[in-house]
GROMACS .gro file of C-alpha atoms in nm:
model
  487
    1UNK     CA    1   1.834  -0.392   4.685
    2UNK     CA    2   1.705  -0.564   4.376
    3UNK     CA    3   1.934  -0.762   4.154
    4UNK     CA    4   2.156  -0.527   3.950
    5UNK     CA    5   2.109  -0.752   3.649
    6UNK     CA    6   1.756  -0.614   3.606
    7UNK     CA    7   1.873  -0.331   3.385
    8UNK     CA    8   2.075  -0.565   3.160
    9UNK     CA    9   1.746  -0.724   3.055
   10UNK     CA   10   1.607  -0.408   2.899
   11UNK     CA   11   1.806  -0.441   2.577
   12UNK     CA   12   1.705  -0.804   2.549
   13UNK     CA   13   1.332  -0.756   2.606
   14UNK     CA   14   1.224  -0.416   2.473
   15UNK     CA   15   1.103  -0.466   2.115
   16UNK     CA   16   1.131  -0.184   1.861
   17UNK     CA   17   0.804   0.005   1.851
   18UNK     CA   18   0.855   0.128   1.496
   19UNK     CA   19   0.828  -0.207   1.315
   20UNK     CA   20   0.492  -0.235   1.148
   21UNK     CA   21   0.362  -0.338   0.811
   22UNK     CA   22   0.043  -0.308   0.618
   23UNK     CA   23  -0.178  -0.602   0.583
   24UNK     CA   24  -0.120  -0.783   0.271
   25UNK     CA   25   0.264  -0.589  -0.721
   26UNK     CA   26  -0.487  -1.243  -1.878
   27UNK     CA   27  -1.062  -1.593  -1.885
   28UNK     CA   28  -1.294  -1.369  -2.073
   29UNK     CA   29  -1.427  -1.089  -1.856
   30UNK     CA   30  -1.672  -0.803  -1.897
   31UNK     CA   31  -1.526  -0.481  -2.032
   32UNK     CA   32  -1.520  -0.176  -1.804
   33UNK     CA   33  -1.847   0.005  -1.770
   34UNK     CA   34  -1.889   0.289  -2.020
   35UNK     CA   35  -1.934   0.624  -1.849
   36UNK     CA   36  -2.282   0.762  -1.914
   37UNK     CA   37  -2.260   1.112  -2.061
   38UNK     CA   38  -2.526   1.377  -1.996
   39UNK     CA   39  -2.609   1.598  -2.294
   40UNK     CA   40  -2.772   1.940  -2.282
   41UNK     CA   41  -2.951   2.129  -2.562
   42UNK     CA   42  -2.727   2.391  -2.721
   43UNK     CA   43  -2.406   2.243  -2.579
   44UNK     CA   44  -2.157   2.082  -2.818
   45UNK     CA   45  -2.096   1.713  -2.758
   46UNK     CA   46  -1.723   1.771  -2.706
   47UNK     CA   47  -1.794   2.033  -2.439
   48UNK     CA   48  -2.052   1.806  -2.278
   49UNK     CA   49  -1.794   1.530  -2.268
   50UNK     CA   50  -1.538   1.761  -2.104
   51UNK     CA   51  -1.795   1.891  -1.853
   52UNK     CA   52  -1.904   1.542  -1.757
   53UNK     CA   53  -1.543   1.435  -1.713
   54UNK     CA   54  -1.467   1.733  -1.488
   55UNK     CA   55  -1.785   1.675  -1.289
   56UNK     CA   56  -1.694   1.312  -1.232
   57UNK     CA   57  -1.355   1.412  -1.094
   58UNK     CA   58  -1.447   1.708  -0.871
   59UNK     CA   59  -1.820   1.702  -0.787
   60UNK     CA   60  -1.938   1.483  -0.502
   61UNK     CA   61  -2.267   1.305  -0.576
   62UNK     CA   62  -2.536   1.337  -0.303
   63UNK     CA   63  -2.512   0.971  -0.202
   64UNK     CA   64  -2.134   0.998  -0.157
   65UNK     CA   65  -2.174   1.318   0.046
   66UNK     CA   66  -2.424   1.148   0.275
   67UNK     CA   67  -2.190   0.853   0.318
   68UNK     CA   68  -1.903   1.088   0.407
   69UNK     CA   69  -2.116   1.256   0.672
   70UNK     CA   70  -2.208   0.917   0.813
   71UNK     CA   71  -1.842   0.821   0.834
   72UNK     CA   72  -1.760   1.146   1.012
   73UNK     CA   73  -2.030   1.079   1.271
   74UNK     CA   74  -1.894   0.728   1.317
   75UNK     CA   75  -1.541   0.860   1.367
   76UNK     CA   76  -1.660   1.106   1.630
   77UNK     CA   77  -1.852   0.834   1.813
   78UNK     CA   78  -1.545   0.611   1.820
   79UNK     CA   79  -1.339   0.895   1.963
   80UNK     CA   80  -1.591   0.947   2.243
   81UNK     CA   81  -1.578   0.574   2.323
   82UNK     CA   82  -1.199   0.567   2.353
   83UNK     CA   83  -1.196   0.515   2.729
   84UNK     CA   84  -1.429   0.216   2.714
   85UNK     CA   85  -1.207   0.041   2.457
   86UNK     CA   86  -0.953  -0.041   2.726
   87UNK     CA   87  -1.200  -0.275   2.890
   88UNK     CA   88  -1.219  -0.382   3.252
   89UNK     CA   89  -0.914  -0.468   3.459
   90UNK     CA   90  -0.876  -0.843   3.509
   91UNK     CA   91  -0.621  -0.989   3.750
   92UNK     CA   92  -0.449  -0.801   4.031
   93UNK     CA   93  -0.723  -0.545   4.082
   94UNK     CA   94  -0.623  -0.259   4.311
   95UNK     CA   95  -0.740  -0.291   4.670
   96UNK     CA   96  -0.984  -0.030   4.792
   97UNK     CA   97  -0.828   0.276   4.958
   98UNK     CA   98  -0.462   0.377   4.992
   99UNK     CA   99  -0.156   0.153   4.957
  100UNK     CA  100  -0.133  -0.031   5.289
  101UNK     CA  101   0.121  -0.293   5.183
  102UNK     CA  102   0.321  -0.403   5.488
  103UNK     CA  103   0.700  -0.418   5.508
  104UNK     CA  104   0.684  -0.798   5.514
  105UNK     CA  105   0.469  -0.801   5.201
  106UNK     CA  106   0.710  -0.565   5.026
  107UNK     CA  107   1.006  -0.786   5.121
  108UNK     CA  108   0.823  -1.092   4.991
  109UNK     CA  109   0.748  -0.905   4.669
  110UNK     CA  110   1.116  -0.809   4.629
  111UNK     CA  111   1.226  -1.168   4.684
  112UNK     CA  112   0.976  -1.299   4.428
  113UNK     CA  113   1.073  -1.022   4.186
  114UNK     CA  114   1.441  -1.120   4.208
  115UNK     CA  115   1.344  -1.483   4.142
  116UNK     CA  116   1.177  -1.359   3.825
  117UNK     CA  117   1.489  -1.165   3.728
  118UNK     CA  118   1.701  -1.478   3.780
  119UNK     CA  119   1.468  -1.683   3.557
  120UNK     CA  120   1.479  -1.417   3.286
  121UNK     CA  121   1.858  -1.397   3.292
  122UNK     CA  122   1.874  -1.775   3.259
  123UNK     CA  123   1.626  -1.758   2.973
  124UNK     CA  124   1.855  -1.515   2.792
  125UNK     CA  125   2.139  -1.766   2.810
  126UNK     CA  126   1.936  -2.081   2.742
  127UNK     CA  127   2.031  -2.280   2.434
  128UNK     CA  128   1.765  -2.549   2.472
  129UNK     CA  129   1.419  -2.439   2.352
  130UNK     CA  130   1.230  -2.657   2.599
  131UNK     CA  131   1.434  -2.524   2.889
  132UNK     CA  132   1.372  -2.168   2.766
  133UNK     CA  133   0.997  -2.225   2.772
  134UNK     CA  134   1.016  -2.359   3.127
  135UNK     CA  135   1.224  -2.060   3.238
  136UNK     CA  136   0.962  -1.822   3.100
  137UNK     CA  137   0.697  -2.009   3.297
  138UNK     CA  138   0.912  -1.975   3.611
  139UNK     CA  139   0.943  -1.602   3.548
  140UNK     CA  140   0.564  -1.569   3.516
  141UNK     CA  141   0.515  -1.753   3.845
  142UNK     CA  142   0.771  -1.534   4.022
  143UNK     CA  143   0.637  -1.201   3.898
  144UNK     CA  144   0.279  -1.302   3.972
  145UNK     CA  145   0.387  -1.393   4.325
  146UNK     CA  146   0.546  -1.050   4.357
  147UNK     CA  147   0.219  -0.886   4.254
  148UNK     CA  148   0.017  -1.101   4.491
  149UNK     CA  149   0.239  -0.974   4.771
  150UNK     CA  150   0.240  -0.612   4.650
  151UNK     CA  151  -0.033  -0.525   4.397
  152UNK     CA  152   0.112  -0.175   4.361
  153UNK     CA  153   0.456  -0.290   4.239
  154UNK     CA  154   0.507  -0.108   3.910
  155UNK     CA  155   0.817  -0.297   3.798
  156UNK     CA  156   0.658  -0.638   3.857
  157UNK     CA  157   0.365  -0.536   3.640
  158UNK     CA  158   0.600  -0.417   3.368
  159UNK     CA  159   0.822  -0.724   3.362
  160UNK     CA  160   0.533  -0.967   3.389
  161UNK     CA  161   0.380  -0.808   3.079
  162UNK     CA  162   0.714  -0.839   2.897
  163UNK     CA  163   0.744  -1.207   2.989
  164UNK     CA  164   0.396  -1.267   2.846
  165UNK     CA  165   0.514  -1.090   2.533
  166UNK     CA  166   0.814  -1.324   2.514
  167UNK     CA  167   0.582  -1.621   2.555
  168UNK     CA  168   0.367  -1.494   2.271
  169UNK     CA  169   0.678  -1.458   2.052
  170UNK     CA  170   0.825  -1.797   2.146
  171UNK     CA  171   0.506  -2.003   2.149
  172UNK     CA  172   0.267  -1.804   1.934
  173UNK     CA  173   0.036  -1.810   2.232
  174UNK     CA  174  -0.282  -1.606   2.198
  175UNK     CA  175  -0.342  -1.662   2.568
  176UNK     CA  176  -0.011  -1.498   2.651
  177UNK     CA  177  -0.114  -1.189   2.453
  178UNK     CA  178  -0.439  -1.161   2.645
  179UNK     CA  179  -0.254  -1.209   2.976
  180UNK     CA  180  -0.009  -0.935   2.879
  181UNK     CA  181  -0.298  -0.703   2.790
  182UNK     CA  182  -0.459  -0.774   3.127
  183UNK     CA  183  -0.141  -0.688   3.318
  184UNK     CA  184  -0.071  -0.378   3.109
  185UNK     CA  185  -0.425  -0.252   3.158
  186UNK     CA  186  -0.357  -0.272   3.530
  187UNK     CA  187  -0.028  -0.085   3.485
  188UNK     CA  188  -0.195   0.185   3.275
  189UNK     CA  189  -0.469   0.225   3.535
  190UNK     CA  190  -0.201   0.307   3.793
  191UNK     CA  191   0.009   0.527   3.561
  192UNK     CA  192  -0.220   0.649   3.285
  193UNK     CA  193   0.013   0.940   3.209
  194UNK     CA  194   0.309   0.718   3.117
  195UNK     CA  195   0.334   0.709   2.738
  196UNK     CA  196   0.568   0.407   2.750
  197UNK     CA  197   0.307   0.190   2.922
  198UNK     CA  198   0.033   0.314   2.688
  199UNK     CA  199   0.250   0.225   2.388
  200UNK     CA  200   0.320  -0.124   2.527
  201UNK     CA  201  -0.052  -0.185   2.573
  202UNK     CA  202  -0.118  -0.054   2.221
  203UNK     CA  203   0.139  -0.293   2.076
  204UNK     CA  204  -0.014  -0.593   2.253
  205UNK     CA  205  -0.362  -0.502   2.128
  206UNK     CA  206  -0.219  -0.488   1.775
  207UNK     CA  207  -0.092  -0.843   1.817
  208UNK     CA  208  -0.448  -0.966   1.847
  209UNK     CA  209  -0.475  -0.902   1.469
  210UNK     CA  210  -0.844  -0.823   1.495
  211UNK     CA  211  -1.057  -0.518   1.422
  212UNK     CA  212  -1.131  -0.469   1.792
  213UNK     CA  213  -0.763  -0.503   1.875
  214UNK     CA  214  -0.672  -0.256   1.603
  215UNK     CA  215  -0.926  -0.003   1.725
  216UNK     CA  216  -0.806  -0.024   2.086
  217UNK     CA  217  -0.441  -0.004   1.971
  218UNK     CA  218  -0.511   0.302   1.756
  219UNK     CA  219  -0.669   0.491   2.043
  220UNK     CA  220  -0.382   0.396   2.276
  221UNK     CA  221  -0.112   0.504   2.028
  222UNK     CA  222  -0.283   0.842   1.996
  223UNK     CA  223  -0.314   0.873   2.372
  224UNK     CA  224   0.055   0.786   2.414
  225UNK     CA  225   0.145   1.063   2.170
  226UNK     CA  226  -0.071   1.316   2.350
  227UNK     CA  227   0.079   1.224   2.688
  228UNK     CA  228   0.429   1.269   2.549
  229UNK     CA  229   0.333   1.611   2.411
  230UNK     CA  230   0.184   1.704   2.751
  231UNK     CA  231   0.500   1.590   2.932
  232UNK     CA  232   0.710   1.821   2.716
  233UNK     CA  233   0.482   2.119   2.779
  234UNK     CA  234   0.482   2.060   3.156
  235UNK     CA  235   0.861   2.026   3.176
  236UNK     CA  236   0.914   2.303   2.917
  237UNK     CA  237   1.150   2.086   2.712
  238UNK     CA  238   1.184   1.997   2.346
  239UNK     CA  239   0.928   1.747   2.225
  240UNK     CA  240   1.064   1.411   2.112
  241UNK     CA  241   0.926   1.463   1.762
  242UNK     CA  242   1.037   1.125   1.627
  243UNK     CA  243   0.857   0.931   1.900
  244UNK     CA  244   0.541   1.141   1.870
  245UNK     CA  245   0.549   1.095   1.492
  246UNK     CA  246   0.594   0.720   1.536
  247UNK     CA  247   0.303   0.694   1.781
  248UNK     CA  248   0.065   0.876   1.545
  249UNK     CA  249   0.190   0.674   1.246
  250UNK     CA  250   0.128   0.351   1.433
  251UNK     CA  251  -0.213   0.478   1.531
  252UNK     CA  252  -0.289   0.518   1.161
  253UNK     CA  253  -0.171   0.164   1.089
  254UNK     CA  254  -0.385   0.030   1.372
  255UNK     CA  255  -0.693   0.210   1.237
  256UNK     CA  256  -0.620   0.030   0.908
  257UNK     CA  257  -0.628  -0.299   1.099
  258UNK     CA  258  -0.967  -0.189   1.231
  259UNK     CA  259  -1.084  -0.104   0.874
  260UNK     CA  260  -1.129   0.261   0.971
  261UNK     CA  261  -0.973   0.444   0.679
  262UNK     CA  262  -1.103   0.792   0.762
  263UNK     CA  263  -0.961   0.771   1.113
  264UNK     CA  264  -0.632   0.643   0.973
  265UNK     CA  265  -0.609   0.954   0.755
  266UNK     CA  266  -0.685   1.174   1.057
  267UNK     CA  267  -0.402   1.011   1.252
  268UNK     CA  268  -0.165   1.095   0.966
  269UNK     CA  269  -0.280   1.457   0.988
  270UNK     CA  270  -0.186   1.452   1.357
  271UNK     CA  271   0.155   1.309   1.267
  272UNK     CA  272   0.234   1.569   1.000
  273UNK     CA  273   0.351   1.854   1.229
  274UNK     CA  274   0.605   1.620   1.389
  275UNK     CA  275   0.767   1.511   1.064
  276UNK     CA  276   1.111   1.673   1.054
  277UNK     CA  277   1.267   1.485   0.760
  278UNK     CA  278   1.194   1.444   0.391
  279UNK     CA  279   1.166   1.069   0.454
  280UNK     CA  280   0.885   1.138   0.700
  281UNK     CA  281   0.703   1.355   0.447
  282UNK     CA  282   0.741   1.085   0.182
  283UNK     CA  283   0.607   0.826   0.425
  284UNK     CA  284   0.300   1.034   0.506
  285UNK     CA  285   0.223   1.096   0.140
  286UNK     CA  286   0.266   0.729   0.054
  287UNK     CA  287   0.036   0.627   0.340
  288UNK     CA  288  -0.226   0.884   0.242
  289UNK     CA  289  -0.227   0.765  -0.118
  290UNK     CA  290  -0.259   0.403  -0.008
  291UNK     CA  291  -0.544   0.469   0.235
  292UNK     CA  292  -0.734   0.703   0.001
  293UNK     CA  293  -0.710   0.463  -0.296
  294UNK     CA  294  -1.081   0.370  -0.284
  295UNK     CA  295  -1.226   0.661  -0.088
  296UNK     CA  296  -1.055   0.538   0.232
  297UNK     CA  297  -1.210   0.191   0.205
  298UNK     CA  298  -0.899   0.010   0.324
  299UNK     CA  299  -1.059  -0.333   0.298
  300UNK     CA  300  -1.076  -0.309  -0.082
  301UNK     CA  301  -0.717  -0.182  -0.092
  302UNK     CA  302  -0.595  -0.472   0.121
  303UNK     CA  303  -0.787  -0.712  -0.103
  304UNK     CA  304  -0.629  -0.558  -0.414
  305UNK     CA  305  -0.276  -0.585  -0.272
  306UNK     CA  306  -0.339  -0.946  -0.175
  307UNK     CA  307  -0.455  -1.029  -0.528
  308UNK     CA  308  -0.145  -0.866  -0.674
  309UNK     CA  309   0.065  -1.095  -0.455
  310UNK     CA  310  -0.127  -1.397  -0.587
  311UNK     CA  311  -0.098  -1.271  -0.944
  312UNK     CA  312   0.281  -1.251  -0.920
  313UNK     CA  313   0.308  -1.632  -0.910
  314UNK     CA  314  -0.037  -1.765  -1.008
  315UNK     CA  315  -0.198  -1.510  -1.242
  316UNK     CA  316  -0.475  -1.746  -1.348
  317UNK     CA  317  -0.592  -1.765  -0.985
  318UNK     CA  318  -0.629  -1.389  -0.949
  319UNK     CA  319  -0.835  -1.300  -1.256
  320UNK     CA  320  -1.181  -1.400  -1.133
  321UNK     CA  321  -1.130  -1.232  -0.796
  322UNK     CA  322  -1.011  -0.913  -0.965
  323UNK     CA  323  -1.324  -0.916  -1.182
  324UNK     CA  324  -1.532  -0.936  -0.864
  325UNK     CA  325  -1.329  -0.656  -0.707
  326UNK     CA  326  -1.390  -0.438  -1.013
  327UNK     CA  327  -1.760  -0.454  -0.933
  328UNK     CA  328  -1.697  -0.339  -0.574
  329UNK     CA  329  -1.446  -0.053  -0.587
  330UNK     CA  330  -1.593   0.292  -0.626
  331UNK     CA  331  -1.325   0.553  -0.686
  332UNK     CA  332  -1.198   0.625  -1.037
  333UNK     CA  333  -0.841   0.558  -0.930
  334UNK     CA  334  -0.925   0.218  -0.785
  335UNK     CA  335  -1.134   0.121  -1.087
  336UNK     CA  336  -0.849   0.223  -1.319
  337UNK     CA  337  -0.590   0.020  -1.127
  338UNK     CA  338  -0.808  -0.291  -1.111
  339UNK     CA  339  -0.900  -0.277  -1.481
  340UNK     CA  340  -0.538  -0.218  -1.577
  341UNK     CA  341  -0.414  -0.517  -1.375
  342UNK     CA  342  -0.695  -0.730  -1.516
  343UNK     CA  343  -0.597  -0.648  -1.873
  344UNK     CA  344  -0.232  -0.733  -1.808
  345UNK     CA  345  -0.319  -1.062  -1.636
  346UNK     CA  346  -0.560  -1.165  -1.908
  347UNK     CA  347  -0.293  -1.099  -2.168
  348UNK     CA  348  -0.039  -1.292  -1.962
  349UNK     CA  349  -0.256  -1.605  -1.945
  350UNK     CA  350  -0.342  -1.592  -2.316
  351UNK     CA  351  -0.683  -1.423  -2.310
  352UNK     CA  352  -0.553  -1.166  -2.557
  353UNK     CA  353  -0.885  -1.053  -2.706
  354UNK     CA  354  -1.036  -0.988  -2.362
  355UNK     CA  355  -0.716  -0.813  -2.258
  356UNK     CA  356  -0.693  -0.579  -2.556
  357UNK     CA  357  -1.066  -0.498  -2.539
  358UNK     CA  358  -1.037  -0.415  -2.171
  359UNK     CA  359  -0.729  -0.197  -2.201
  360UNK     CA  360  -0.873  -0.020  -2.508
  361UNK     CA  361  -1.186   0.071  -2.311
  362UNK     CA  362  -0.974   0.185  -2.018
  363UNK     CA  363  -0.751   0.396  -2.241
  364UNK     CA  364  -1.053   0.571  -2.391
  365UNK     CA  365  -1.168   0.678  -2.042
  366UNK     CA  366  -0.825   0.813  -1.945
  367UNK     CA  367  -0.763   1.045  -2.239
  368UNK     CA  368  -0.802   1.405  -2.132
  369UNK     CA  369  -0.984   1.636  -2.373
  370UNK     CA  370  -0.698   1.886  -2.332
  371UNK     CA  371  -0.442   1.622  -2.423
  372UNK     CA  372  -0.291   1.613  -2.073
  373UNK     CA  373  -0.213   1.261  -1.955
  374UNK     CA  374  -0.161   1.152  -1.597
  375UNK     CA  375   0.133   0.920  -1.519
  376UNK     CA  376  -0.117   0.635  -1.484
  377UNK     CA  377  -0.269   0.713  -1.824
  378UNK     CA  378   0.077   0.708  -1.979
  379UNK     CA  379   0.142   0.362  -1.834
  380UNK     CA  380  -0.191   0.235  -1.967
  381UNK     CA  381  -0.114   0.382  -2.310
  382UNK     CA  382   0.226   0.212  -2.308
  383UNK     CA  383   0.076  -0.126  -2.223
  384UNK     CA  384  -0.202  -0.081  -2.479
  385UNK     CA  385   0.051  -0.001  -2.752
  386UNK     CA  386   0.267  -0.302  -2.662
  387UNK     CA  387  -0.028  -0.543  -2.646
  388UNK     CA  388  -0.171  -0.424  -2.979
  389UNK     CA  389   0.174  -0.443  -3.142
  390UNK     CA  390   0.237  -0.797  -3.016
  391UNK     CA  391  -0.105  -0.913  -3.134
  392UNK     CA  392  -0.022  -0.761  -3.473
  393UNK     CA  393   0.299  -0.969  -3.488
  394UNK     CA  394   0.102  -1.282  -3.399
  395UNK     CA  395  -0.161  -1.215  -3.666
  396UNK     CA  396   0.117  -1.152  -3.920
  397UNK     CA  397   0.282  -1.484  -3.835
  398UNK     CA  398  -0.055  -1.655  -3.875
  399UNK     CA  399  -0.094  -1.503  -4.223
  400UNK     CA  400  -0.389  -1.283  -4.123
  401UNK     CA  401  -0.248  -0.965  -4.276
  402UNK     CA  402  -0.573  -0.769  -4.256
  403UNK     CA  403  -0.594  -0.817  -3.877
  404UNK     CA  404  -0.221  -0.755  -3.842
  405UNK     CA  405  -0.256  -0.423  -4.024
  406UNK     CA  406  -0.541  -0.320  -3.796
  407UNK     CA  407  -0.349  -0.397  -3.478
  408UNK     CA  408  -0.029  -0.228  -3.601
  409UNK     CA  409  -0.226   0.083  -3.695
  410UNK     CA  410  -0.397   0.083  -3.353
  411UNK     CA  411  -0.063   0.038  -3.181
  412UNK     CA  412   0.085   0.334  -3.368
  413UNK     CA  413  -0.223   0.545  -3.296
  414UNK     CA  414  -0.165   0.520  -2.921
  415UNK     CA  415   0.165   0.710  -2.970
  416UNK     CA  416   0.336   0.489  -2.715
  417UNK     CA  417   0.713   0.496  -2.680
  418UNK     CA  418   0.769   0.240  -2.958
  419UNK     CA  419   0.511   0.370  -3.206
  420UNK     CA  420   0.786   0.396  -3.469
  421UNK     CA  421   0.813   0.017  -3.480
  422UNK     CA  422   0.440  -0.010  -3.542
  423UNK     CA  423   0.457   0.249  -3.821
  424UNK     CA  424   0.738   0.051  -3.985
  425UNK     CA  425   0.527  -0.265  -3.974
  426UNK     CA  426   0.234  -0.075  -4.126
  427UNK     CA  427   0.459   0.041  -4.409
  428UNK     CA  428   0.582  -0.312  -4.475
  429UNK     CA  429   0.228  -0.445  -4.501
  430UNK     CA  430   0.130  -0.160  -4.734
  431UNK     CA  431   0.429  -0.202  -4.968
  432UNK     CA  432   0.199  -0.259  -5.268
  433UNK     CA  433   0.040   0.082  -5.205
  434UNK     CA  434   0.351   0.292  -5.251
  435UNK     CA  435   0.212   0.633  -5.141
  436UNK     CA  436   0.056   0.484  -4.825
  437UNK     CA  437   0.369   0.278  -4.754
  438UNK     CA  438   0.593   0.584  -4.795
  439UNK     CA  439   0.370   0.788  -4.563
  440UNK     CA  440   0.393   0.521  -4.292
  441UNK     CA  441   0.768   0.486  -4.344
  442UNK     CA  442   0.807   0.863  -4.308
  443UNK     CA  443   0.624   0.848  -3.974
  444UNK     CA  444   0.863   0.577  -3.861
  445UNK     CA  445   1.162   0.784  -3.976
  446UNK     CA  446   1.036   1.083  -3.778
  447UNK     CA  447   1.091   0.879  -3.459
  448UNK     CA  448   1.380   0.668  -3.589
  449UNK     CA  449   1.551   0.677  -3.247
  450UNK     CA  450   1.281   0.438  -3.126
  451UNK     CA  451   1.429   0.173  -3.358
  452UNK     CA  452   1.745  -0.024  -3.284
  453UNK     CA  453   2.040   0.008  -3.529
  454UNK     CA  454   1.941  -0.298  -3.733
  455UNK     CA  455   1.583  -0.174  -3.763
  456UNK     CA  456   1.704   0.172  -3.866
  457UNK     CA  457   1.912   0.009  -4.141
  458UNK     CA  458   1.612  -0.195  -4.255
  459UNK     CA  459   1.384   0.110  -4.255
  460UNK     CA  460   1.617   0.314  -4.479
  461UNK     CA  461   1.658   0.019  -4.718
  462UNK     CA  462   1.278  -0.017  -4.724
  463UNK     CA  463   1.233   0.353  -4.810
  464UNK     CA  464   1.498   0.333  -5.083
  465UNK     CA  465   1.317   0.039  -5.240
  466UNK     CA  466   0.981   0.220  -5.230
  467UNK     CA  467   1.130   0.534  -5.387
  468UNK     CA  468   1.298   0.336  -5.663
  469UNK     CA  469   0.974   0.153  -5.738
  470UNK     CA  470   0.794   0.485  -5.758
  471UNK     CA  471   1.051   0.613  -6.007
  472UNK     CA  472   1.179   0.884  -5.774
  473UNK     CA  473   1.547   0.798  -5.808
  474UNK     CA  474   1.663   1.142  -5.691
  475UNK     CA  475   1.514   1.096  -5.348
  476UNK     CA  476   1.630   0.737  -5.346
  477UNK     CA  477   1.987   0.863  -5.383
  478UNK     CA  478   1.933   1.094  -5.086
  479UNK     CA  479   1.834   0.799  -4.872
  480UNK     CA  480   2.128   0.598  -4.999
  481UNK     CA  481   2.349   0.875  -4.858
  482UNK     CA  482   2.157   0.861  -4.529
  483UNK     CA  483   2.214   0.487  -4.517
  484UNK     CA  484   2.587   0.534  -4.568
  485UNK     CA  485   2.602   0.799  -4.296
  486UNK     CA  486   2.411   0.568  -4.062
  487UNK     CA  487   2.671   0.298  -4.118
   0.00000   0.00000   0.00000
């Protein structure tokens, strides 16, 4: 009998397979490129503009189509090469022929295995880090001895791989990861239908944090899912949907590590039928949006996310790199996000003219001819209105009233959520042109809820003054009543 404490170790050693994360949310810069518009004889310019805009969003240019076909061929080739990604078996190769392990060899293997169990139990109770490291080394020696005595011992393979995993966790040892992969390859070669072993090998390949490791892991996660599905069909039992979903989701993440965005999207498609909760559906949609950000070029997406992290604490360090990224990304969505972040960062570090020029150009490209704005366009409009309004306040403080008027009028023209404040400022600056000032004040009054109580009071007083100066005392009295009701 083997030590009964073996099964106590499972809770201590088995890591959760679901934990995974994506690789890692104002310098004068060139303005966004202006979209070239094709014109046709007999077609109105406004219709040509709308047609070009629709074509940009739904028609695939020939070069992009060819690239997509190339990616599809690449994905198919990688799928065919799945078996070779596991690589050759290293240590403890199976002897030729059937299992001829003698009784004495089996007994020696059991004795060595129990020594490994004892070392692991002691490791679990160790309080001294140095002693813990030594105990892990003892466990490795014991389990290797067990495998030398009986190369077919499944449990010794399993626990030796887990000890290597613990060494990798405790020491950050790359060598331990490779050793664990070697042992798990051997285990998978003996039991290639066991989804648990396939998932363990996939996880260890992920830990290599390389494109090759990610590719091997992705294939193994998919294979683990397929084996679990096959098990359920053979036994005629309910499929463990959550585990299958997790395996396919981790396959997608591993393809991201390998910079294979198209394959990552395919893995999500495989996962979709096994999503049984709204949280799972939300996860899939979020992952799809992230991967597809720049036509499934996950490297540019990872780079963008990394720059956002830098920008959160050191915005001046991210601007130049974002400018370079703007010249690399291809999709409209990616270009919009990069230009938007650039404008905000440039404004934040004081490059206000570059910022407002950039966001103005971006806003002009996002306005739909039918007047329908996407959520992203609304956010850009909001930021454009705020930036223009704040520049107007600065110009006013500097005494440059002409520039202030221009920026306030531009801010109001965006129709952002605080456009009433901009209209009020326009009216104040135009107070010597009573009709124009009254017109601007009326626009502010039409959205008076955008103003705080003090501003509302000031606006009504301002209108009363303008009406009195114009000689229209009757209407002035009406606004005096409004002012009293407001109070």
